[in-house]
Coordinates of C-alpha atoms in Angstrom, one line a residue:
X1 CA -63.7 93.1 9.2
X2 CA -63.3 92.1 12.8
X3 CA -60.2 90.1 11.9
X4 CA -58.7 93.1 10.3
X5 CA -59.3 95.2 13.3
X6 CA -57.9 92.6 15.6
X7 CA -54.8 92.3 13.4
X8 CA -54.3 96.1 13.4
X9 CA -54.7 96.2 17.2
X10 CA -52.1 93.4 17.5
X11 CA -49.7 95.3 15.3
X12 CA -50.0 98.5 17.3
X13 CA -49.6 96.5 20.5
X14 CA -46.5 94.8 19.1
X15 CA -44.9 98.2 18.0
X16 CA -45.7 99.7 21.4
X17 CA -44.2 96.7 23.1
X18 CA -41.0 97.0 21.0
X19 CA -40.8 100.7 21.8
X20 CA -41.2 100.1 25.5
X21 CA -38.6 97.3 25.4
X22 CA -36.0 99.5 23.7
X23 CA -36.6 102.2 26.2
X24 CA -36.2 99.8 29.1
X25 CA -33.1 98.3 27.4
X26 CA -31.5 101.7 27.0
X27 CA -32.1 102.6 30.6
X28 CA -31.0 99.2 32.0
X29 CA -27.7 99.5 30.1
X30 CA -26.8 102.6 32.2
X31 CA -26.7 100.2 35.2
X32 CA -25.2 97.1 33.5
X33 CA -22.5 99.0 31.6
X34 CA -22.0 101.6 34.4
X35 CA -18.2 101.2 34.6
X36 CA -17.6 101.1 30.8
X37 CA -19.6 104.3 30.4
X38 CA -17.7 106.0 33.2
X39 CA -14.3 104.8 31.8
X40 CA -15.3 106.3 28.4
X41 CA -16.2 109.6 30.1
X42 CA -12.8 109.7 31.8
X43 CA -11.0 108.9 28.5
X44 CA -12.8 111.7 26.6
X45 CA -12.1 114.0 29.6
X46 CA -8.4 113.3 29.4
X47 CA -8.3 113.8 25.7
X48 CA -10.1 117.2 25.9
X49 CA -7.8 118.4 28.7
X50 CA -4.8 117.5 26.6
X51 CA -6.3 119.3 23.6
X52 CA -7.0 122.3 25.9
X53 CA -3.3 122.3 27.1
X54 CA -2.0 122.0 23.6
X55 CA -4.1 124.9 22.3
X56 CA -3.0 127.0 25.4
X57 CA 0.6 126.3 24.5
X58 CA 0.0 127.5 20.9
X59 CA -1.8 130.6 22.2
X60 CA 1.1 131.4 24.5
X61 CA 3.6 131.2 21.6
X62 CA 1.3 133.3 19.3
X63 CA 0.9 136.0 22.0
X64 CA 4.7 136.1 22.6
X65 CA 5.1 136.7 18.8
X66 CA 2.7 139.7 19.1
X67 CA -0.2 137.9 17.3
X68 CA -3.9 138.2 18.1
X69 CA -5.9 135.1 18.9
X70 CA -8.5 134.0 16.3
X71 CA -12.2 134.4 17.4
X72 CA -13.1 130.7 16.9
X73 CA -10.1 129.7 19.1
X74 CA -11.3 132.2 21.8
X75 CA -14.8 130.8 21.6
X76 CA -13.7 127.2 21.8
X77 CA -11.5 127.8 24.8
X78 CA -14.5 129.6 26.6
X79 CA -16.8 126.7 25.8
X80 CA -14.2 124.1 27.0
X81 CA -13.7 126.0 30.3
X82 CA -17.5 126.2 30.9
X83 CA -18.2 122.6 29.9
X84 CA -15.3 121.0 31.8
X85 CA -16.1 122.9 35.0
X86 CA -19.8 122.1 34.9
X87 CA -19.5 118.5 33.9
X88 CA -16.7 117.7 36.3
X89 CA -18.7 119.0 39.3
X90 CA -21.9 117.1 38.3
X91 CA -20.1 113.8 37.6
X92 CA -18.0 114.1 40.8
X93 CA -21.1 114.7 43.0
X94 CA -22.8 111.7 41.4
X95 CA -19.7 109.6 41.7
X96 CA -19.6 110.0 45.5
X97 CA -23.3 108.9 45.7
X98 CA -22.7 105.9 43.4
X99 CA -19.9 104.6 45.7
X100 CA -22.3 104.4 48.7
X101 CA -24.2 101.2 49.1
X102 CA -27.8 100.5 50.3
X103 CA -29.4 97.8 52.4
X104 CA -26.8 98.2 55.1
X105 CA -23.9 98.2 52.6
X106 CA -24.9 94.9 51.1
X107 CA -26.1 96.1 47.6
X108 CA -24.8 98.7 45.2
X109 CA -26.8 102.0 44.9
X110 CA -28.6 101.2 41.6
X111 CA -30.3 104.6 41.4
X112 CA -27.0 106.6 41.9
X113 CA -25.1 104.4 39.4
X114 CA -27.9 104.9 36.8
X115 CA -27.8 108.7 37.3
X116 CA -24.0 108.8 37.1
X117 CA -23.8 106.6 34.1
X118 CA -26.4 108.6 32.2
X119 CA -24.7 112.0 33.1
X120 CA -21.2 110.5 32.2
X121 CA -22.5 109.5 28.7
X122 CA -24.0 112.9 28.1
X123 CA -20.8 114.6 29.2
X124 CA -18.6 112.3 27.1
X125 CA -20.7 113.2 24.0
X126 CA -20.3 116.9 24.7
X127 CA -16.5 116.4 25.2
X128 CA -16.3 114.5 21.9
X129 CA -18.0 117.4 20.0
X130 CA -15.4 119.8 21.5
X131 CA -12.6 117.5 20.5
X132 CA -13.8 117.3 17.0
X133 CA -14.1 121.1 16.9
X134 CA -10.5 121.5 17.8
X135 CA -9.1 121.5 14.3
X136 CA -7.1 124.7 14.2
X137 CA -4.3 125.1 11.7
X138 CA -3.2 128.3 13.4
X139 CA -4.5 129.9 16.6
X140 CA -3.3 133.4 15.9
X141 CA -2.9 136.0 13.2
X142 CA -0.4 138.9 12.9
X143 CA -1.5 141.9 14.8
X144 CA -0.9 145.3 13.1
X145 CA -0.7 147.7 16.1
X146 CA -1.5 151.3 16.0
X147 CA 1.6 153.2 14.8
X148 CA 3.9 154.7 17.4
X149 CA 3.4 158.4 17.0
X150 CA 4.5 161.2 19.3
X151 CA 1.7 162.9 21.3
X152 CA 4.2 165.5 22.7
X153 CA 4.6 167.2 19.3
X154 CA 5.8 170.8 19.8
X155 CA 3.6 173.1 17.6
X156 CA 6.2 175.8 16.8
X157 CA 4.5 178.8 15.3
X158 CA 7.2 179.0 12.6
X159 CA 6.1 175.5 11.5
X160 CA 2.3 176.1 11.4
X161 CA 2.3 177.4 7.8
X162 CA 4.3 174.3 6.6
X163 CA 2.1 171.9 8.6
X164 CA -1.2 173.4 7.3
X165 CA 0.2 173.4 3.8
X166 CA 1.0 169.7 4.0
X167 CA -2.5 168.9 5.3
X168 CA -4.2 171.0 2.6
X169 CA -2.0 169.4 -0.1
X170 CA -3.0 165.9 1.1
X171 CA -6.7 166.9 0.6
X172 CA -6.0 168.3 -2.9
X173 CA -6.9 165.8 -5.6
X174 CA -4.4 167.3 -8.0
X175 CA -1.4 166.9 -5.7
X176 CA 0.0 163.3 -5.5
X177 CA 3.5 163.7 -4.2
X178 CA 4.6 166.1 -1.4
X179 CA 8.1 166.8 -0.1
X180 CA 9.4 168.2 3.1
X181 CA 13.1 169.2 3.3
X182 CA 15.5 170.8 5.7
X183 CA 18.8 170.3 7.5
X184 CA 19.5 167.4 9.8
X185 CA 18.0 167.8 13.3
X186 CA 15.5 170.4 12.2
X187 CA 12.5 168.2 13.0
X188 CA 11.3 166.8 9.6
X189 CA 10.5 163.3 11.0
X190 CA 8.8 164.8 14.0
X191 CA 6.6 166.9 11.8
X192 CA 5.5 164.1 9.5
X193 CA 4.8 161.9 12.5
X194 CA 2.4 164.5 13.7
X195 CA 0.8 164.6 10.3
X196 CA 0.4 160.8 10.5
X197 CA -1.2 161.1 14.0
X198 CA -3.7 163.7 12.9
X199 CA -4.6 161.8 9.7
X200 CA -5.4 158.7 11.8
X201 CA -7.8 160.9 13.8
X202 CA -9.6 162.5 10.9
X203 CA -9.5 159.3 8.8
X204 CA -8.6 161.1 5.6
X205 CA -7.0 157.9 4.3
X206 CA -8.0 154.2 4.7
X207 CA -4.4 153.4 5.4
X208 CA -1.2 155.4 6.3
X209 CA 2.0 153.5 5.8
X210 CA 5.3 155.0 7.0
X211 CA 8.8 153.6 6.4
X212 CA 12.4 154.9 6.8
X213 CA 14.5 154.9 3.7
X214 CA 18.0 156.2 4.9
X215 CA 21.2 156.9 3.1
X216 CA 21.6 153.4 1.6
X217 CA 18.1 152.0 1.0
X218 CA 17.5 148.4 1.8
X219 CA 14.6 147.5 -0.5
X220 CA 13.7 144.4 1.3
X221 CA 13.5 146.2 4.7
X222 CA 11.4 149.0 3.2
X223 CA 9.0 146.3 1.7
X224 CA 8.8 144.5 5.0
X225 CA 8.0 147.6 7.0
X226 CA 5.2 148.5 4.5
X227 CA 3.9 145.0 4.3
X228 CA 3.7 144.9 8.1
X229 CA 1.6 148.0 8.2
X230 CA -0.7 146.4 5.6
X231 CA -0.9 143.1 7.4
X232 CA 0.7 141.4 4.4
X233 CA 3.1 138.6 4.6
X234 CA 6.0 138.7 2.2
X235 CA 7.7 135.3 2.4
X236 CA 9.2 135.3 -1.1
X237 CA 12.9 135.9 -1.7
X238 CA 12.5 137.3 -5.2
X239 CA 12.6 141.1 -5.2
X240 CA 10.4 141.2 -8.3
X241 CA 7.7 138.9 -6.8
X242 CA 7.8 140.8 -3.5
X243 CA 7.3 144.1 -5.3
X244 CA 4.4 142.7 -7.3
X245 CA 2.6 141.4 -4.2
X246 CA 3.1 144.7 -2.4
X247 CA 1.9 146.6 -5.5
X248 CA -1.3 144.5 -5.7
X249 CA -2.0 144.9 -2.0
X250 CA -1.6 148.7 -2.2
X251 CA -3.8 148.8 -5.3
X252 CA -6.6 147.3 -3.2
X253 CA -6.5 150.2 -0.8
X254 CA -9.0 152.9 -1.9
X255 CA -7.1 155.8 -0.4
X256 CA -3.6 155.3 1.0
X257 CA -0.8 157.6 2.1
X258 CA 2.8 156.4 1.9
X259 CA 5.3 158.3 4.0
X260 CA 8.9 157.8 2.9
X261 CA 11.1 159.3 5.5
X262 CA 14.8 160.3 5.1
X263 CA 15.5 160.1 1.4
X264 CA 19.1 160.8 0.3
X265 CA 18.7 160.1 -3.4
X266 CA 16.0 159.0 -5.9
X267 CA 14.1 155.9 -4.9
X268 CA 12.7 153.7 -7.6
X269 CA 9.0 153.3 -6.6
X270 CA 8.4 150.4 -9.0
X271 CA 11.4 148.5 -7.5
X272 CA 9.8 148.7 -4.1
X273 CA 6.3 147.9 -5.4
X274 CA 4.5 151.3 -4.9
X275 CA 1.8 152.1 -7.4
X276 CA 1.7 155.8 -8.3
X277 CA 0.0 158.3 -10.6
X278 CA -2.2 156.7 -13.2
X279 CA -1.4 153.3 -11.6
X280 CA -3.3 154.2 -8.5
X281 CA -4.9 157.7 -8.2
X282 CA -5.9 157.0 -4.6
X283 CA -2.2 156.7 -3.6
X284 CA -0.4 159.8 -2.3
X285 CA 3.2 160.0 -1.2
X286 CA 4.8 162.2 1.5
X287 CA 8.6 162.5 1.4
X288 CA 11.3 163.9 3.7
X289 CA 14.8 164.7 2.7
X290 CA 17.7 167.0 3.6
X291 CA 17.9 168.0 0.0
X292 CA 15.3 169.9 -2.1
X293 CA 16.8 168.6 -5.4
X294 CA 16.2 165.0 -4.4
X295 CA 12.5 165.8 -4.0
X296 CA 12.1 168.0 -7.1
X297 CA 14.6 166.5 -9.6
X298 CA 14.9 162.9 -8.2
X299 CA 11.3 162.2 -7.2
X300 CA 9.4 164.8 -9.2
X301 CA 7.4 166.0 -6.1
X302 CA 4.3 168.1 -7.0
X303 CA 4.8 170.4 -3.9
X304 CA 7.7 170.9 -1.5
X305 CA 7.9 172.6 1.8
X306 CA 11.1 173.9 3.5
X307 CA 11.6 173.6 7.3
X308 CA 14.2 176.0 8.7
X309 CA 15.7 176.3 12.2
X310 CA 13.7 178.0 15.0
X311 CA 13.7 181.7 15.7
X312 CA 15.4 182.9 18.9
X313 CA 12.2 183.1 21.0
X314 CA 10.9 179.7 19.9
X315 CA 14.3 178.1 20.6
X316 CA 14.4 179.6 24.1
X317 CA 10.8 178.6 25.0
X318 CA 11.4 175.1 23.7
X319 CA 14.7 174.8 25.6
X320 CA 13.1 176.2 28.8
X321 CA 10.2 173.6 28.5
X322 CA 12.7 170.7 28.1
X323 CA 14.9 171.9 30.9
X324 CA 12.1 172.6 33.4
X325 CA 10.8 175.6 35.2
X326 CA 13.8 175.6 37.5
X327 CA 15.9 177.5 34.9
X328 CA 14.0 180.7 35.8
X329 CA 14.3 180.3 39.6
X330 CA 17.5 182.2 39.7
X331 CA 18.6 185.2 37.6
X332 CA 22.2 184.0 37.1
X333 CA 20.9 180.5 36.2
X334 CA 18.5 181.9 33.7
X335 CA 21.1 184.1 32.0
X336 CA 23.5 181.1 31.9
X337 CA 20.7 178.9 30.4
X338 CA 20.0 181.4 27.7
X339 CA 23.6 181.4 26.6
X340 CA 23.7 177.6 26.6
X341 CA 20.5 177.5 24.5
X342 CA 22.1 179.9 22.0
X343 CA 25.0 177.4 21.5
X344 CA 22.5 174.8 20.3
X345 CA 22.2 176.4 16.8
X346 CA 18.4 176.7 17.2
X347 CA 18.0 173.0 16.2
X348 CA 15.3 171.1 18.1
X349 CA 17.4 168.0 18.4
X350 CA 20.4 169.9 20.0
X351 CA 18.1 172.0 22.2
X352 CA 16.2 168.9 23.5
X353 CA 19.3 166.8 24.3
X354 CA 21.2 169.6 26.1
X355 CA 18.2 170.8 28.0
X356 CA 17.4 167.2 29.2
X357 CA 21.0 166.7 30.2
X358 CA 21.1 169.8 32.4
X359 CA 17.6 169.5 33.7
X360 CA 17.4 170.1 37.5
X361 CA 21.2 170.5 37.7
X362 CA 22.8 173.2 40.0
X363 CA 24.2 176.4 38.7
X364 CA 27.9 175.3 38.7
X365 CA 27.0 172.4 36.3
X366 CA 25.3 174.9 33.9
X367 CA 28.4 177.2 34.0
X368 CA 30.7 174.3 33.3
X369 CA 28.5 173.2 30.4
X370 CA 28.6 176.7 28.9
X371 CA 32.4 176.7 29.1
X372 CA 32.5 173.4 27.2
X373 CA 30.2 174.7 24.5
X374 CA 32.2 177.9 24.1
X375 CA 35.4 176.0 23.6
X376 CA 36.1 175.7 19.9
X377 CA 35.6 172.3 18.4
X378 CA 38.6 171.6 16.2
X379 CA 37.9 168.0 15.0
X380 CA 35.8 167.8 11.9
X381 CA 34.0 164.5 12.1
X382 CA 31.5 165.0 9.3
X383 CA 30.3 167.6 6.8
X384 CA 26.7 166.8 8.0
X385 CA 27.1 168.3 11.4
X386 CA 28.3 171.8 12.5
X387 CA 30.8 172.2 15.3
X388 CA 28.2 173.8 17.5
X389 CA 25.7 170.9 17.2
X390 CA 28.5 168.4 17.7
X391 CA 29.6 170.0 20.9
X392 CA 26.0 170.2 22.1
X393 CA 25.2 166.5 21.6
X394 CA 28.6 165.5 23.0
X395 CA 27.8 167.5 26.1
X396 CA 24.5 165.6 26.5
X397 CA 26.2 162.2 26.2
X398 CA 28.9 163.1 28.7
X399 CA 26.3 164.2 31.2
X400 CA 24.6 160.7 31.3
X401 CA 24.3 159.6 34.9
X402 CA 26.7 156.6 34.8
X403 CA 29.5 155.2 32.7
X404 CA 27.4 152.0 32.1
X405 CA 24.5 154.0 30.7
X406 CA 26.9 155.9 28.4
X407 CA 28.4 152.6 27.2
X408 CA 24.9 151.2 26.6
X409 CA 24.1 154.4 24.6
X410 CA 27.3 154.0 22.4
X411 CA 26.5 150.3 21.8
X412 CA 22.9 151.3 20.8
X413 CA 24.2 153.9 18.4
X414 CA 26.8 151.6 16.8
X415 CA 24.3 148.8 16.4
X416 CA 21.3 150.9 15.4
X417 CA 18.9 149.5 12.8
X418 CA 20.7 146.2 12.9
X419 CA 19.8 144.5 16.2
X420 CA 16.7 144.3 18.4
X421 CA 16.3 144.3 22.1
X422 CA 17.0 140.6 22.7
X423 CA 20.4 140.7 20.8
X424 CA 21.3 144.0 22.5
X425 CA 20.6 142.3 25.8
X426 CA 23.0 139.5 25.1
X427 CA 25.8 141.9 24.1
X428 CA 25.2 144.3 27.0
X429 CA 25.1 141.4 29.5
X430 CA 28.2 139.8 28.0
X431 CA 30.1 143.1 28.1
X432 CA 29.3 143.5 31.8
X433 CA 27.2 146.7 31.3
X434 CA 24.2 145.4 33.3
X435 CA 25.3 144.8 36.9
X436 CA 23.6 143.6 40.0
X437 CA 21.1 141.2 38.4
X438 CA 20.8 137.4 38.8
X439 CA 18.4 136.4 36.0
X440 CA 18.0 137.3 32.3
X441 CA 14.5 138.6 33.0
X442 CA 15.9 141.0 35.6
X443 CA 18.7 142.0 33.1
X444 CA 16.1 142.6 30.4
X445 CA 14.1 144.8 32.8
X446 CA 17.2 146.8 33.7
X447 CA 18.1 147.2 30.0
X448 CA 14.6 148.5 29.2
X449 CA 14.8 150.9 32.0
X450 CA 18.2 152.2 30.7
X451 CA 16.7 152.6 27.2
X452 CA 13.8 154.5 28.6
X453 CA 16.2 156.8 30.4
X454 CA 18.1 157.4 27.1
X455 CA 14.8 158.1 25.3
X456 CA 13.8 160.6 28.0
X457 CA 17.2 162.2 27.5
X458 CA 16.3 162.6 23.7
X459 CA 19.4 160.6 22.8
X460 CA 17.4 157.5 21.6
X461 CA 14.1 157.5 19.7
X462 CA 11.5 154.8 19.1
X463 CA 11.9 152.8 16.0
X464 CA 9.3 151.4 13.7
X465 CA 10.1 147.8 14.4
X466 CA 8.3 144.8 13.0
X467 CA 8.8 142.3 15.8
X468 CA 9.5 144.0 19.0
X469 CA 10.2 147.1 21.1
X470 CA 13.1 148.8 19.4
X471 CA 15.2 151.9 19.3
X472 CA 17.0 154.2 16.9
X473 CA 19.4 157.1 17.0
X474 CA 19.1 160.3 15.0
X475 CA 21.8 160.6 12.3
X476 CA 23.5 163.6 14.0
X477 CA 23.5 161.8 17.3
X478 CA 25.0 158.8 15.6
X479 CA 27.8 160.9 14.1
X480 CA 28.8 162.2 17.5
X481 CA 28.5 158.8 19.2
X482 CA 30.7 157.1 16.6
X483 CA 33.3 159.9 17.0
X484 CA 33.3 159.4 20.8
X485 CA 33.5 155.6 20.5
X486 CA 36.4 155.8 18.0
X487 CA 38.3 158.5 19.9
X488 CA 37.8 157.6 23.5
X489 CA 36.8 154.0 23.6
X490 CA 39.0 152.4 21.0
X491 CA 36.2 151.2 18.8
X492 CA 36.6 150.4 15.1
X493 CA 33.2 150.9 13.5
X494 CA 32.7 150.6 9.7
X495 CA 29.1 150.9 8.4
X496 CA 27.4 151.4 5.1
X497 CA 26.7 155.0 6.1
X498 CA 30.3 156.0 6.3
X499 CA 31.3 158.5 3.6
X500 CA 34.9 157.5 3.4
X501 CA 35.5 154.2 1.6
X502 CA 37.9 152.1 3.7
X503 CA 39.4 149.2 1.7
X504 CA 42.0 148.0 4.1
X505 CA 42.4 147.4 7.8
X506 CA 44.0 150.1 10.0
X507 CA 47.7 149.9 11.0
X508 CA 48.9 147.6 13.6
X509 CA 49.3 150.1 16.5
X510 CA 45.7 151.3 16.4
X511 CA 44.5 147.7 16.1
X512 CA 46.4 146.7 19.2
X513 CA 44.5 149.3 21.2
X514 CA 41.1 148.4 19.7
X515 CA 38.6 146.6 22.0
X516 CA 35.5 146.5 19.8
X517 CA 35.2 145.9 16.1
X518 CA 31.8 146.5 14.5
X519 CA 31.3 145.9 10.8
X520 CA 28.0 146.7 9.0
X521 CA 28.2 146.3 5.2
X522 CA 31.7 147.8 5.1
X523 CA 33.8 148.2 2.0
X524 CA 36.5 145.9 3.5
X525 CA 35.6 142.5 2.1
X526 CA 38.0 140.2 3.8
X527 CA 39.6 139.6 7.2
X528 CA 43.3 140.1 7.7
X529 CA 45.5 137.0 7.8
X530 CA 46.2 137.8 11.4
X531 CA 44.1 140.0 13.7
X532 CA 46.4 141.3 16.4
X533 CA 43.9 142.8 18.9
X534 CA 44.9 141.8 22.5
X535 CA 42.3 144.1 24.0
X536 CA 39.4 142.9 21.8
X537 CA 36.3 141.7 23.6
X538 CA 33.5 142.4 20.9
X539 CA 33.7 141.5 17.2
X540 CA 30.4 142.1 15.4
X541 CA 30.0 141.6 11.7
X542 CA 26.7 142.1 9.8
X543 CA 27.7 141.9 6.2

């Protein structure tokens, strides 16, 4: 029994001795392998810093592309910043002590080296964990921003009944498709944007998706705009596959409103990928068009609402608001302004552009503007615009503060819905329309300022763009701009929106004077054998 006890005690002593030996060995290695451990720390530190830089570069690219940064990436970057800052300071402080010697400089400072080695090993392990955690396929994801909706909506009394009718119809379970119609420039888009804004506030629908259809619908563009609002990526080229994917995505939305703005003819919802009726009872559609028959006969809208022009009192109050209080500072100026307002055909678009053009101008400018508007307009540029409205918009364009600003506006009009800001910047800079700047950044800032001025003048409007800040032009404004560009600036512009089918190039004399050629899906399908345009300095083709 005594032998057994002695043996057990010996075993315990042996195990204890082994444990003590391993502990001593682990601590001694911090001194013996001091330099190796510090070198490993520095190597892990360099690797982590390189990883941090690489992730930061990816983050910068994602943010430039309008993406949001993923939560795990944000958390990793915060942890790296905290760890690197803390560990660098601790190790650096110990490193200074470790370099000092004891016993009058004859022996290394064993204690400091031990502390530095131990801390460096701990820090290297922490760095290694962060390096292993840095396994990001992507650092960002597409951001779906809040829609750009006007907050300066003008609540005309004559429109209240229509607006309230639309809102009530959207709440009605038996109404699935609603249409709004009226002549160009009357404010249809403005009205449905306000509907969209209020719907976002009351959260009647889980999602509200708005897209512009236009005269010649581009199904792919319509799908892309809708997919962007739904945070859906459509990388496929097949129209059928894209429609199916959009269809399935919309089916997952419990309650969704789709706003299809500016219809000119029947749109095949199935071709786009829009579930409707029995396919998805939670999906409602709000349409705008110039033509009631498109809504009723083409789209089979359940309810339709007409928007007419303003009454005289509304037109004057709106014009006065846009022109500023100065119009009532003088009786003669006020009476002149009233006559100018009457020449705007009670259309909000014409009233806004003319009022903005004459805002804070002296009386003689107002009198001259009235004379121009009273002059009969003989040239008929389009059946879509009256002579009165054409003259009103042309007056606004001619009152822009500089020729360069006017040329920028004409360029924006002719290239609308085709180019974004960056392309517009290249063309404007190359054409010498942006002066007095030395860098592209300064040129971009100047261009954005000019676009802002044009939007304040109500000649440009914001566009629902997928990738960047963008712009658009109202159809009536485009008609006038194209007329001015062709008549006064020797521009040949053929687009898909032109009513006349042009199958051949103009005669030689007109081409010799032409300085810009802009082709957007034109009916002319080939270039001439010889292009005799000695004045040409811009040729743009988007076919």
